[in-house]
Amino acid sequence: MRPIRLFTASILLFPAACCLAGAQDLSQIDTLTAAVVTDSPVLQKRSVSELSTDIEVIRAVVSPLGEGDAIRWAQTMPGVTTGADGTTAFYVRGSNMGNNLFSLDGVPIYGYTHLLGLTTVVPTSVIKDATLTKGGFDATDNNFTSAHLRIDSRRPDRGYRVSGAINNFLVSAGGEANFNDRISFVASARISPLTLEYQAFKGIASSLVGGISGFNAQIGDLYGKFRWDINSRNSLELFGLGTLDRYSLSLSEDSRQGMGWHNGIAQLRYAHEGERGRFSASVSYNRYGSSQEEDKVYREVRNHLSLKSDMTEVTARVDRLRRAGRRERVELSYGAKYRYAQFEPGQVGAINNLAHVHLADAYFQFRYSIPEKLEIKANARGNFFQNSKDRLWYIDPSGSALARWNISKTVTVEAGYDYLVQYYHSLEGLPVGWSTDMLVPSGASVMPETTMQESLAVTLDFTRHKASIGGFYRDMDNLVFYKYSQTMFNGGFASWEEDVEQGQGRSFGGEFLYEYLGRSFYARASYTLSKTTRSGFPSYYDGGEFHARFDRTHVLNILAQWKGFSASFTVQSGHWEHGAAMTYPMHILDGEQWTASYYSGVYNYHMPTVLRLDIGYQHTFRTGRFTHDLNVGIYNVTNHFNPFTLYFDAEQEKWMAISLLPIMPNFSYRITF
């Protein structure tokens, strides 16, 4: 075992941290995903396909920041696996990470991670609730083929409130006001003192920083929402979110590396609530960009390489819902959406790969329900996509169906079917949650991705004990495989069309969730048993079947809470990496035979099991007008080494494994008045 010097006791994450954060001899490694902790004993929404939670549960999740986020809550649900342990990378029912949709108030956020994948860009202070949908999707959203993690922002109570918060890596301030339920606003700003923390730690224990110098990080976000309730039926809402992540450092005197990403989002929405339905219309603007840079001295000449990718999207949509029937048991929904997007992936010098795309769709949805007895939902959507650069267009159908029948007060049966289409594609890199993966549109090089899914489940409700068990089967077509996914920085992005292949995927398995709610004790266990494969990629195994990278057979998450104390434990089967050697005989001149190794396959080495234990404590108290929220905990209590990738050490002539986060104390403190 040979751990490489860690970046800092609290950071361990920058890109170069892939080389510094923790490496061990391959013969002594093991792995696992992130565990989660909820806050108050609140049982999940009783649906297998759709799980919801509120902000109190989200905040109590144990994380390196001391305060949780929506993705870390979602990572503990059945059907979900993670990428690198401790990060926000997540995969649902065998799909790629880029097949997930992450949205805030209905607007997609394409670069949704923050602080090098430790958290998300949406401040917890503005969140009302979060919903993870894995099947039986509503017709209102499209252009994804796996899961939808939907964040809904909160509306402030009457009066005004100011708050401030601090945790391991972020300092934030916010304010909100509500004037007679007519006019309200919410504002939040966060910034990270990561550069100052690095400098302070370097001065105290420079030996732990290793060869890193000149580290600089610019991390922050700004959110604002204004709402005007014109009258009891009509409202107007405007919100905006801007985020920035930018990092740079030097690993040697003759080189400097940097990377970053940013988001700029705004939406104006009008809503009308009628006696038997509602209507809404909105227009939104979405800007996402990422960059990677390198300065390197070669033969006494300094060379600069800069790779940039940008996407700008403008969306207009209308949605209508009507309730029909004497008891209003029937809901009819219909609407349309138009998006114009401009993609500039892999910009290098004069090369910008500019593409203009148009995506339009219309949908119709039928829902019939008998309260506490039966719910049937079915929808259909027509999609039109055009890539002006490649002069190609596609017309594709999509749709979903879901039926939920309460056989008795105790037993509910649920069945679902989905057929989904996706026109934006992510060239996925390292599974660490960094939002540097390049987005490209469907066109001559990449066809639309599709997914067909079937699911069946049973839920049991015995008041304090609740459980669900179900199975799913998912077929995926035109999945994107980027050949240089292991490379953190390379000029191949400029000619990405030559390095992408598409094939098929298949995933099936079972999901189990159990919850117990006592007077002061809450427990939850979720377990997923699944099998995920890839096939049809011409360059690999002659198009034959092989393991998906995050084909984790077993995923178990256990949570226990008692009077503010919480503990979570995660066990996951190891994922798959390149690295298994094959051998062939070589004959030397004197006739002797020597065995040599060669590496030709992908995802053929099974990484060891991932394990992690987290503990935490949450306490809320008041002093006069002030409300104090304190979270303290320890992340990865056992300091278990959970690597996420491999590299070959030429000096030692052996494979080494890299991990990100060791044992890490964490805290968060929030004051509100």
XYZ file of C-alpha atoms in Angstrom:
673
model
C 0.000 0.000 0.000
C 1.515 3.294 -1.064
C -0.703 6.331 -0.487
C 0.402 9.416 -2.404
C 0.472 12.676 -0.457
C -2.917 14.225 -0.208
C -3.808 17.636 -1.490
C -5.027 18.836 1.890
C -6.815 17.252 4.787
C -10.025 18.878 3.652
C -9.777 19.194 -0.109
C -8.298 16.186 -1.987
C -10.190 16.875 -5.123
C -8.665 19.020 -7.816
C -8.115 17.532 -11.285
C -4.566 16.793 -10.460
C -5.927 15.190 -7.354
C -6.500 12.315 -9.695
C -2.763 11.886 -9.391
C -2.449 13.063 -5.803
C -5.617 12.298 -3.938
C -4.774 8.778 -3.055
C -3.141 5.994 -4.980
C -2.534 2.468 -3.836
C -1.043 -0.687 -5.242
C -3.797 -2.457 -7.166
C -3.374 -5.579 -5.097
C -4.703 -3.788 -2.016
C -7.685 -1.719 -3.093
C -11.426 -1.751 -2.630
C -14.376 0.482 -3.544
C -17.916 1.828 -2.881
C -20.495 4.645 -3.293
C -21.747 7.379 -1.118
C -24.018 6.850 1.822
C -26.764 9.249 2.783
C -28.515 10.429 5.866
C -31.939 11.968 6.077
C -32.838 14.558 8.636
C -36.239 14.197 10.215
C -38.140 10.914 10.146
C -40.317 11.608 7.107
C -41.348 8.613 5.021
C -40.838 8.746 1.276
C -43.723 9.255 -1.128
C -45.448 5.906 -1.706
C -44.474 5.291 -5.309
C -41.708 3.092 -6.638
C -41.264 5.104 -9.838
C -41.341 8.512 -8.177
C -39.719 9.357 -4.834
C -40.023 12.780 -3.216
C -38.506 14.513 -0.215
C -38.409 17.960 1.366
C -35.607 20.358 2.204
C -35.270 19.228 5.828
C -34.420 15.700 4.724
C -32.036 16.980 2.047
C -30.122 19.199 4.479
C -29.522 16.375 6.903
C -27.700 14.188 4.394
C -24.139 13.607 5.611
C -21.729 14.986 3.038
C -18.210 16.450 2.874
C -19.819 19.901 3.120
C -21.669 19.131 6.334
C -24.995 19.833 4.619
C -26.553 17.581 2.019
C -27.997 18.234 -1.412
C -30.633 16.644 -3.629
C -28.257 14.378 -5.538
C -26.761 12.872 -2.374
C -30.288 12.063 -1.225
C -31.080 10.509 -4.621
C -27.900 8.418 -4.520
C -29.350 6.334 -1.678
C -32.555 5.405 -3.501
C -33.124 1.989 -5.143
C -31.998 1.769 -8.757
C -29.257 4.385 -8.326
C -25.493 3.824 -8.311
C -22.703 6.360 -7.975
C -19.482 7.119 -9.811
C -16.388 8.068 -7.836
C -17.125 7.662 -4.143
C -17.995 10.927 -2.436
C -18.951 12.821 -5.605
C -22.285 13.754 -7.180
C -21.898 11.431 -10.193
C -24.921 9.107 -10.349
C -26.333 6.493 -12.722
C -29.927 5.235 -12.783
C -31.041 1.786 -13.930
C -28.010 1.133 -16.119
C -28.010 4.307 -18.193
C -25.152 6.773 -18.631
C -24.866 9.789 -16.348
C -25.533 12.091 -19.311
C -28.946 10.470 -19.800
C -30.262 12.067 -16.581
C -32.171 15.347 -16.486
C -31.500 17.776 -13.619
C -33.903 20.729 -13.513
C -34.821 23.725 -11.366
C -38.446 24.890 -11.688
C -38.679 23.096 -15.016
C -35.475 24.549 -16.525
C -32.641 22.078 -17.280
C -29.277 22.750 -15.626
C -26.568 21.174 -17.761
C -23.589 22.015 -15.533
C -25.252 21.183 -12.234
C -22.224 20.248 -10.103
C -20.186 22.542 -7.865
C -16.897 22.376 -5.979
C -15.424 19.698 -8.237
C -18.398 17.418 -7.853
C -18.856 17.672 -4.083
C -22.249 19.390 -4.291
C -24.733 20.970 -6.712
C -25.167 24.544 -7.908
C -28.643 24.970 -6.377
C -28.414 26.484 -2.852
C -30.320 24.504 -0.248
C -31.789 27.748 1.110
C -33.975 28.152 -1.997
C -35.176 24.541 -2.297
C -38.733 23.538 -1.422
C -38.556 19.844 -2.350
C -36.958 17.362 -4.724
C -38.393 14.493 -6.749
C -36.534 11.610 -8.366
C -38.535 10.004 -11.182
C -37.262 6.720 -12.637
C -40.294 5.718 -14.717
C -43.892 6.597 -15.537
C -42.724 10.076 -16.528
C -45.047 13.037 -16.982
C -45.313 14.402 -20.511
C -44.232 17.925 -19.564
C -40.487 17.206 -19.830
C -38.443 15.443 -22.473
C -34.977 15.096 -24.060
C -33.639 12.571 -21.519
C -33.675 8.769 -21.415
C -32.919 7.745 -17.835
C -34.178 9.687 -14.796
C -35.368 13.160 -13.869
C -34.216 14.832 -10.650
C -36.569 17.796 -10.334
C -35.907 20.619 -7.868
C -38.753 22.990 -6.979
C -37.889 26.315 -5.391
C -39.668 27.630 -2.333
C -41.955 30.578 -1.830
C -41.211 32.592 1.327
C -43.681 32.989 4.172
C -45.087 36.403 5.029
C -42.644 38.929 6.426
C -38.933 38.991 5.798
C -35.966 36.864 6.742
C -32.184 37.107 6.453
C -29.786 34.190 6.777
C -26.097 33.379 6.663
C -24.291 30.054 6.559
C -20.833 28.542 6.511
C -19.508 25.019 5.974
C -16.218 23.346 5.092
C -16.001 24.919 1.652
C -18.762 27.528 1.190
C -19.880 30.809 2.749
C -23.381 32.013 1.895
C -25.878 34.765 2.597
C -29.505 35.140 1.626
C -32.651 37.110 2.130
C -36.332 36.831 1.366
C -39.539 38.781 1.816
C -43.262 38.286 1.263
C -45.558 41.311 1.228
C -49.170 40.270 1.909
C -48.842 37.207 -0.339
C -48.810 39.502 -3.370
C -45.151 40.283 -3.989
C -42.274 38.120 -2.814
C -38.611 37.601 -3.570
C -35.781 35.261 -2.628
C -32.065 35.936 -3.098
C -28.978 33.876 -2.330
C -25.234 34.218 -2.893
C -22.465 31.712 -2.184
C -18.703 31.865 -2.529
C -15.946 29.416 -1.689
C -12.772 30.333 0.247
C -11.024 27.290 -1.219
C -7.957 29.241 -2.341
C -7.504 30.769 1.114
C -7.964 27.358 2.745
C -5.300 25.911 0.474
C -2.857 28.721 1.280
C -3.467 28.405 5.017
C -3.091 24.658 4.971
C 0.037 24.856 2.838
C 1.611 27.143 5.411
C 0.730 24.787 8.258
C 1.559 21.448 6.622
C 3.254 22.022 3.294
C 4.441 18.407 3.073
C 0.851 17.218 2.563
C 0.352 19.468 -0.459
C 2.838 17.469 -2.490
C 3.977 19.007 -5.769
C 1.018 21.377 -6.141
C 1.755 25.092 -6.345
C -0.133 28.196 -7.364
C -3.537 26.656 -6.703
C -6.374 29.066 -7.394
C -10.129 28.492 -7.316
C -12.984 30.816 -8.220
C -16.252 29.247 -7.096
C -19.586 30.908 -6.510
C -23.240 31.198 -7.441
C -25.964 33.837 -7.379
C -29.715 33.119 -7.320
C -32.737 35.385 -7.331
C -36.492 34.920 -7.758
C -39.276 37.497 -7.932
C -42.969 36.571 -7.830
C -46.018 38.782 -8.332
C -49.438 37.352 -7.507
C -51.558 39.630 -9.658
C -54.719 38.253 -8.053
C -55.904 34.970 -6.580
C -55.728 33.247 -9.981
C -52.887 34.852 -11.920
C -49.184 35.109 -11.137
C -45.940 36.155 -12.791
C -42.567 34.744 -11.767
C -39.004 35.557 -12.786
C -35.921 33.705 -11.590
C -32.244 33.637 -12.486
C -29.216 31.537 -11.538
C -25.566 32.175 -12.341
C -22.740 29.830 -11.334
C -18.967 29.706 -11.780
C -16.359 27.004 -11.171
C -12.789 27.761 -12.264
C -9.610 26.038 -11.088
C -5.915 26.277 -11.924
C -2.660 24.894 -10.500
C 0.888 23.911 -11.344
C 2.291 20.429 -10.917
C 5.763 21.396 -12.120
C 7.756 24.504 -12.947
C 7.194 24.133 -16.691
C 3.435 23.478 -16.718
C 0.133 24.893 -15.520
C -3.295 23.291 -15.843
C -6.770 24.719 -15.513
C -10.410 23.868 -16.047
C -13.860 25.195 -15.238
C -17.523 25.521 -16.123
C -20.330 28.049 -15.766
C -24.121 28.383 -16.045
C -26.386 31.319 -16.774
C -30.126 30.617 -16.483
C -33.241 32.807 -16.486
C -36.969 32.083 -16.780
C -40.106 34.225 -16.981
C -43.306 32.308 -16.280
C -46.991 33.249 -16.259
C -49.519 30.972 -14.547
C -53.306 30.993 -14.297
C -55.219 28.827 -11.828
C -58.824 28.183 -12.824
C -61.634 26.385 -11.052
C -61.164 23.223 -13.109
C -57.618 23.509 -14.350
C -54.568 25.647 -14.933
C -52.549 27.248 -17.714
C -48.925 28.333 -17.849
C -46.607 29.917 -20.399
C -42.897 30.508 -20.026
C -39.763 31.543 -21.841
C -36.278 30.658 -20.613
C -32.636 31.299 -21.464
C -29.900 28.772 -20.711
C -26.146 29.177 -21.177
C -23.639 26.478 -20.266
C -19.929 26.379 -20.988
C -16.811 24.495 -19.950
C -13.096 24.902 -20.575
C -9.775 23.110 -20.140
C -6.422 24.851 -20.488
C -2.773 23.890 -20.304
C 0.459 25.880 -20.468
C 3.545 23.754 -20.954
C 7.167 24.496 -21.772
C 8.521 22.242 -24.499
C 12.060 22.737 -25.833
C 12.239 26.114 -24.095
C 9.067 27.315 -25.839
C 5.878 27.893 -23.849
C 2.834 26.375 -25.547
C -0.775 27.161 -24.675
C -3.667 24.798 -25.390
C -7.235 25.877 -24.750
C -10.347 23.751 -25.271
C -13.742 25.353 -24.835
C -17.303 24.160 -25.262
C -20.413 26.324 -25.152
C -24.132 25.775 -25.493
C -26.845 28.440 -25.584
C -30.519 27.485 -25.491
C -33.735 29.522 -25.677
C -37.024 27.780 -24.858
C -40.685 28.768 -25.140
C -43.442 26.536 -23.800
C -47.153 26.457 -22.999
C -48.927 23.905 -20.796
C -52.626 23.376 -20.132
C -54.393 21.092 -17.644
C -58.138 20.540 -17.352
C -60.082 18.469 -14.846
C -63.224 16.815 -16.176
C -66.097 14.773 -14.840
C -68.530 15.371 -12.028
C -65.969 14.365 -9.416
C -63.040 15.725 -11.416
C -61.415 12.325 -11.577
C -60.154 12.897 -15.115
C -57.225 15.187 -15.910
C -56.378 16.128 -19.484
C -53.024 17.809 -20.080
C -51.583 19.087 -23.327
C -48.910 21.501 -24.388
C -46.043 22.338 -26.702
C -42.429 23.405 -26.418
C -39.904 24.900 -28.825
C -36.144 25.118 -28.247
C -33.471 26.806 -30.283
C -29.926 25.853 -29.308
C -26.472 26.786 -30.487
C -23.668 24.280 -29.834
C -19.964 25.080 -30.036
C -18.211 21.906 -28.798
C -14.451 21.478 -28.804
C -13.352 25.009 -29.702
C -9.612 25.089 -30.428
C -8.200 28.160 -32.163
C -10.291 28.856 -35.250
C -12.167 25.546 -34.898
C -15.544 26.043 -33.219
C -17.756 23.213 -34.608
C -20.745 25.589 -34.555
C -24.141 23.894 -34.935
C -27.651 25.391 -34.802
C -30.419 23.027 -33.723
C -34.194 23.222 -33.379
C -36.231 20.954 -31.108
C -40.033 21.148 -31.051
C -42.542 18.843 -29.420
C -46.211 18.559 -28.546
C -47.818 16.227 -26.013
C -51.136 14.956 -24.690
C -51.649 13.245 -21.324
C -54.636 11.464 -19.788
C -54.933 10.749 -16.079
C -57.784 9.024 -14.258
C -57.828 8.613 -10.494
C -60.043 7.357 -7.723
C -58.665 8.790 -4.465
C -56.842 6.174 -2.363
C -57.831 3.441 -4.826
C -56.660 3.776 -8.430
C -54.521 5.953 -10.692
C -53.989 5.491 -14.430
C -51.776 7.800 -16.473
C -50.799 7.667 -20.150
C -49.186 10.200 -22.432
C -47.837 10.539 -25.957
C -45.417 13.045 -27.421
C -44.282 13.926 -30.910
C -40.708 15.233 -31.247
C -39.121 17.098 -34.147
C -35.365 17.761 -34.184
C -33.238 19.501 -36.805
C -29.469 19.987 -36.964
C -28.849 22.801 -39.449
C -25.105 22.127 -39.659
C -25.536 18.534 -40.811
C -28.819 19.268 -42.614
C -30.484 16.384 -40.827
C -33.824 16.132 -39.085
C -35.603 13.498 -37.030
C -39.250 12.900 -36.133
C -39.667 10.531 -33.191
C -42.532 9.487 -30.908
C -42.158 9.059 -27.157
C -44.498 8.346 -24.299
C -45.136 6.792 -20.901
C -47.833 4.887 -19.048
C -48.294 4.191 -15.345
C -50.968 2.341 -13.379
C -51.199 2.213 -9.597
C -53.873 0.109 -7.876
C -54.435 0.029 -4.114
C -55.657 -3.534 -3.710
C -56.188 -2.877 -0.007
C -55.122 -0.365 2.608
C -51.911 -2.341 2.910
C -51.022 -3.506 -0.612
C -50.479 -1.446 -3.779
C -49.454 -2.724 -7.208
C -47.696 -0.438 -9.686
C -46.757 -1.025 -13.342
C -45.113 1.302 -15.832
C -43.872 1.591 -19.402
C -41.679 4.261 -21.002
C -40.263 4.978 -24.439
C -37.925 7.987 -24.382
C -35.794 9.895 -26.917
C -32.756 12.136 -26.306
C -31.136 14.605 -28.745
C -28.397 16.158 -26.572
C -25.477 13.854 -25.795
C -22.731 13.972 -23.183
C -19.195 12.792 -23.993
C -18.554 11.466 -20.521
C -15.111 11.611 -18.953
C -13.915 10.726 -15.472
C -16.854 9.700 -13.211
C -16.188 12.385 -10.600
C -19.090 14.768 -11.183
C -17.087 17.535 -12.841
C -19.270 19.406 -15.332
C -16.596 19.410 -18.030
C -18.165 16.704 -20.193
C -18.797 18.098 -23.650
C -22.403 18.337 -24.887
C -23.037 17.621 -28.567
C -26.291 17.483 -30.574
C -27.666 14.641 -32.649
C -26.503 14.790 -36.243
C -24.353 13.016 -38.785
C -21.999 11.597 -36.124
C -24.468 10.841 -33.329
C -28.014 9.560 -33.732
C -30.749 10.183 -31.114
C -30.532 7.909 -28.085
C -33.634 5.895 -27.159
C -34.745 3.876 -24.141
C -37.569 1.379 -23.668
C -38.382 0.493 -20.063
C -40.874 -1.754 -18.270
C -41.356 -1.969 -14.507
C -43.558 -3.753 -11.988
C -43.638 -3.284 -8.215
C -45.602 -3.949 -5.034
C -45.662 -1.665 -1.984
C -46.705 -2.625 1.533
C -47.883 -0.157 4.174
C -48.190 -1.257 7.806
C -48.275 2.233 9.352
C -44.843 2.277 10.999
C -43.361 -0.240 8.571
C -43.376 0.472 4.842
C -41.717 -1.512 2.088
C -41.620 -1.844 -1.669
C -40.178 -4.475 -3.971
C -40.103 -4.356 -7.739
C -38.279 -5.142 -10.927
C -37.340 -3.293 -14.098
C -36.116 -4.099 -17.584
C -34.486 -1.432 -19.757
C -33.284 -1.578 -23.387
C -31.128 1.319 -24.624
C -30.176 2.078 -28.221
C -27.613 4.448 -29.759
C -25.833 4.851 -26.424
C -22.805 7.114 -26.753
C -19.336 5.744 -25.953
C -16.483 8.276 -25.925
C -13.145 6.538 -26.493
C -11.119 9.014 -24.425
C -13.315 8.921 -21.330
C -10.278 8.153 -19.141
C -8.367 11.227 -20.345
C -8.798 14.364 -18.297
C -7.317 16.736 -20.865
C -6.732 16.048 -24.542
C -6.947 17.799 -27.879
C -9.230 15.093 -29.227
C -12.252 17.128 -28.186
C -11.711 19.319 -31.253
C -12.349 16.310 -33.512
C -14.784 14.496 -31.250
C -16.769 13.055 -34.179
C -13.915 10.631 -34.877
C -13.786 9.349 -31.299
C -17.448 8.532 -30.643
C -19.234 5.231 -31.195
C -22.823 4.215 -30.550
C -24.235 0.878 -29.510
C -26.823 -0.817 -27.338
C -27.309 -1.256 -23.622
C -29.402 -3.535 -21.456
C -30.170 -3.398 -17.754
C -32.527 -5.407 -15.582
C -32.881 -6.051 -11.894
C -34.803 -5.753 -8.680
C -35.229 -2.854 -6.242
C -36.144 -2.979 -2.555
C -36.918 -0.191 -0.098
C -37.830 -0.539 3.591
C -38.617 2.218 6.101
C -39.485 2.235 9.771
C -40.864 5.263 11.580
C -40.924 5.217 15.363
C -41.550 8.008 17.851
C -37.929 9.092 17.896
C -36.248 6.543 15.657
C -36.195 6.294 11.870
C -34.524 3.643 9.723
C -34.292 3.060 5.998
C -32.695 0.367 3.864
C -32.539 0.337 0.079
C -31.100 -2.467 -2.024
C -30.626 -2.922 -5.771
C -29.715 -6.175 -7.521
C -29.035 -5.584 -11.220
C -27.115 -6.545 -14.340
C -26.039 -3.961 -16.957
C -24.249 -4.619 -20.246
C -23.176 -2.843 -23.421
C -22.911 -4.257 -26.955
C -22.817 -3.284 -30.609
C -19.747 -1.015 -30.428
C -17.618 -1.932 -33.478
C -14.223 -1.187 -31.888
C -14.778 -3.355 -28.808
C -15.080 -7.144 -28.729
C -16.216 -7.124 -32.399
C -19.541 -5.671 -31.329
C -20.037 -8.293 -28.637
C -21.374 -7.843 -25.111
C -19.308 -6.446 -22.243
C -19.862 -4.936 -18.797
C -21.085 -1.375 -18.481
C -18.582 0.635 -16.473
C -20.928 1.005 -13.503
C -22.483 -2.418 -13.645
C -22.647 -2.805 -9.872
C -24.424 -6.079 -9.089
C -25.249 -5.183 -5.474
C -25.967 -1.738 -4.016
C -27.022 -1.451 -0.367
C -27.655 1.762 1.594
C -28.686 1.732 5.270
C -29.670 4.748 7.348
C -30.553 5.108 11.037
C -31.601 8.281 12.894
C -32.308 8.903 16.545
C -32.898 12.292 18.188
C -30.615 14.233 15.854
C -27.952 11.536 15.598
C -27.600 9.712 12.309
C -25.468 7.018 10.752
C -25.399 5.789 7.183
C -23.635 2.827 5.677
C -23.064 2.038 2.007
C -21.906 -1.166 0.347
C -21.644 -1.455 -3.418
C -20.100 -3.989 -5.738
C -17.035 -2.647 -7.468
C -17.427 -1.137 -10.910
C -15.436 -2.098 -14.005
C -12.232 -0.542 -15.360
C -9.736 -1.158 -18.156
C -6.804 -3.149 -16.813
C -7.231 -6.912 -17.056
C -4.244 -8.314 -18.930
C -4.143 -11.113 -21.458
C -0.947 -13.039 -22.161
C 0.801 -14.421 -25.200
C 4.080 -16.389 -25.628
C 7.198 -14.771 -27.063
C 10.114 -16.842 -28.376
C 13.625 -15.520 -27.758
C 16.550 -16.241 -30.101
C 18.011 -19.008 -27.948
C 14.707 -20.864 -28.113
C 13.436 -19.921 -24.675
C 9.815 -18.858 -24.292
C 8.738 -15.726 -22.417
C 5.194 -14.709 -21.527
C 4.161 -11.116 -22.248
C 1.059 -9.191 -21.232
C -1.118 -7.010 -23.404
C -4.241 -4.938 -22.783
C -6.918 -4.742 -25.464
C -10.325 -4.871 -23.787
C -12.453 -2.303 -21.973
C -14.175 -2.565 -18.590
C -12.726 -6.007 -17.982
C -11.225 -5.538 -14.512
C -13.629 -5.770 -11.570
C -12.744 -3.200 -8.918
C -13.104 -4.203 -5.242
C -16.211 -3.537 -3.195
C -16.969 -0.009 -2.061
C -17.612 0.587 1.638
C -18.297 3.751 3.570
C -19.675 4.681 6.984
C -20.790 8.243 7.770
C -22.038 9.656 11.064
C -23.596 12.999 11.881
C -25.497 15.102 14.380
C -28.018 17.850 13.707
C -29.305 20.380 16.226
C -31.642 23.369 15.858
C -32.108 25.935 18.624
C -33.318 29.505 19.110
C -31.881 32.520 20.925
C -34.288 35.411 20.845
C -35.065 36.262 17.223
C -32.299 34.038 15.903
C -32.661 30.446 14.738
C -29.491 28.356 14.634
C -28.984 25.150 12.630
C -25.851 23.128 13.314
C -24.695 20.010 11.490
C -21.506 18.159 12.414
C -20.301 14.800 11.242
C -17.539 12.578 9.975
C -17.479 11.450 6.381
C -15.915 8.046 5.669
C -15.369 7.236 9.350
C -13.296 4.134 8.657
C -11.040 6.002 6.181
C -11.762 3.290 3.650
C -9.883 3.544 0.345
C -12.527 3.625 -2.419
C -10.773 4.087 -5.784
C -12.590 5.155 -8.929
C -9.989 4.620 -11.675
C -6.641 3.016 -12.521
C -3.403 4.175 -14.082
C -0.150 2.427 -14.950
C 2.921 3.590 -13.019
C 5.782 3.172 -15.487
C 8.447 3.651 -12.808
C 7.098 0.865 -10.603
C 5.750 -1.121 -13.561
C 2.434 -1.781 -11.866
C -1.164 -0.604 -11.967
C -2.184 1.929 -9.330
C -5.660 2.928 -8.129
C -6.848 6.449 -7.361
C -9.336 7.545 -4.715
C -10.656 10.988 -3.780
C -11.927 11.389 -0.238
C -10.402 9.949 2.960
C -11.895 10.393 6.428
C -13.193 13.955 6.598
C -14.767 15.856 9.510
C -17.454 18.235 8.326
C -19.721 20.919 9.679
C -22.287 23.467 8.596
C -23.796 26.310 10.584
C -26.751 28.462 9.564
C -28.251 31.447 11.355
C -31.606 32.961 10.410
C -33.445 35.996 11.725
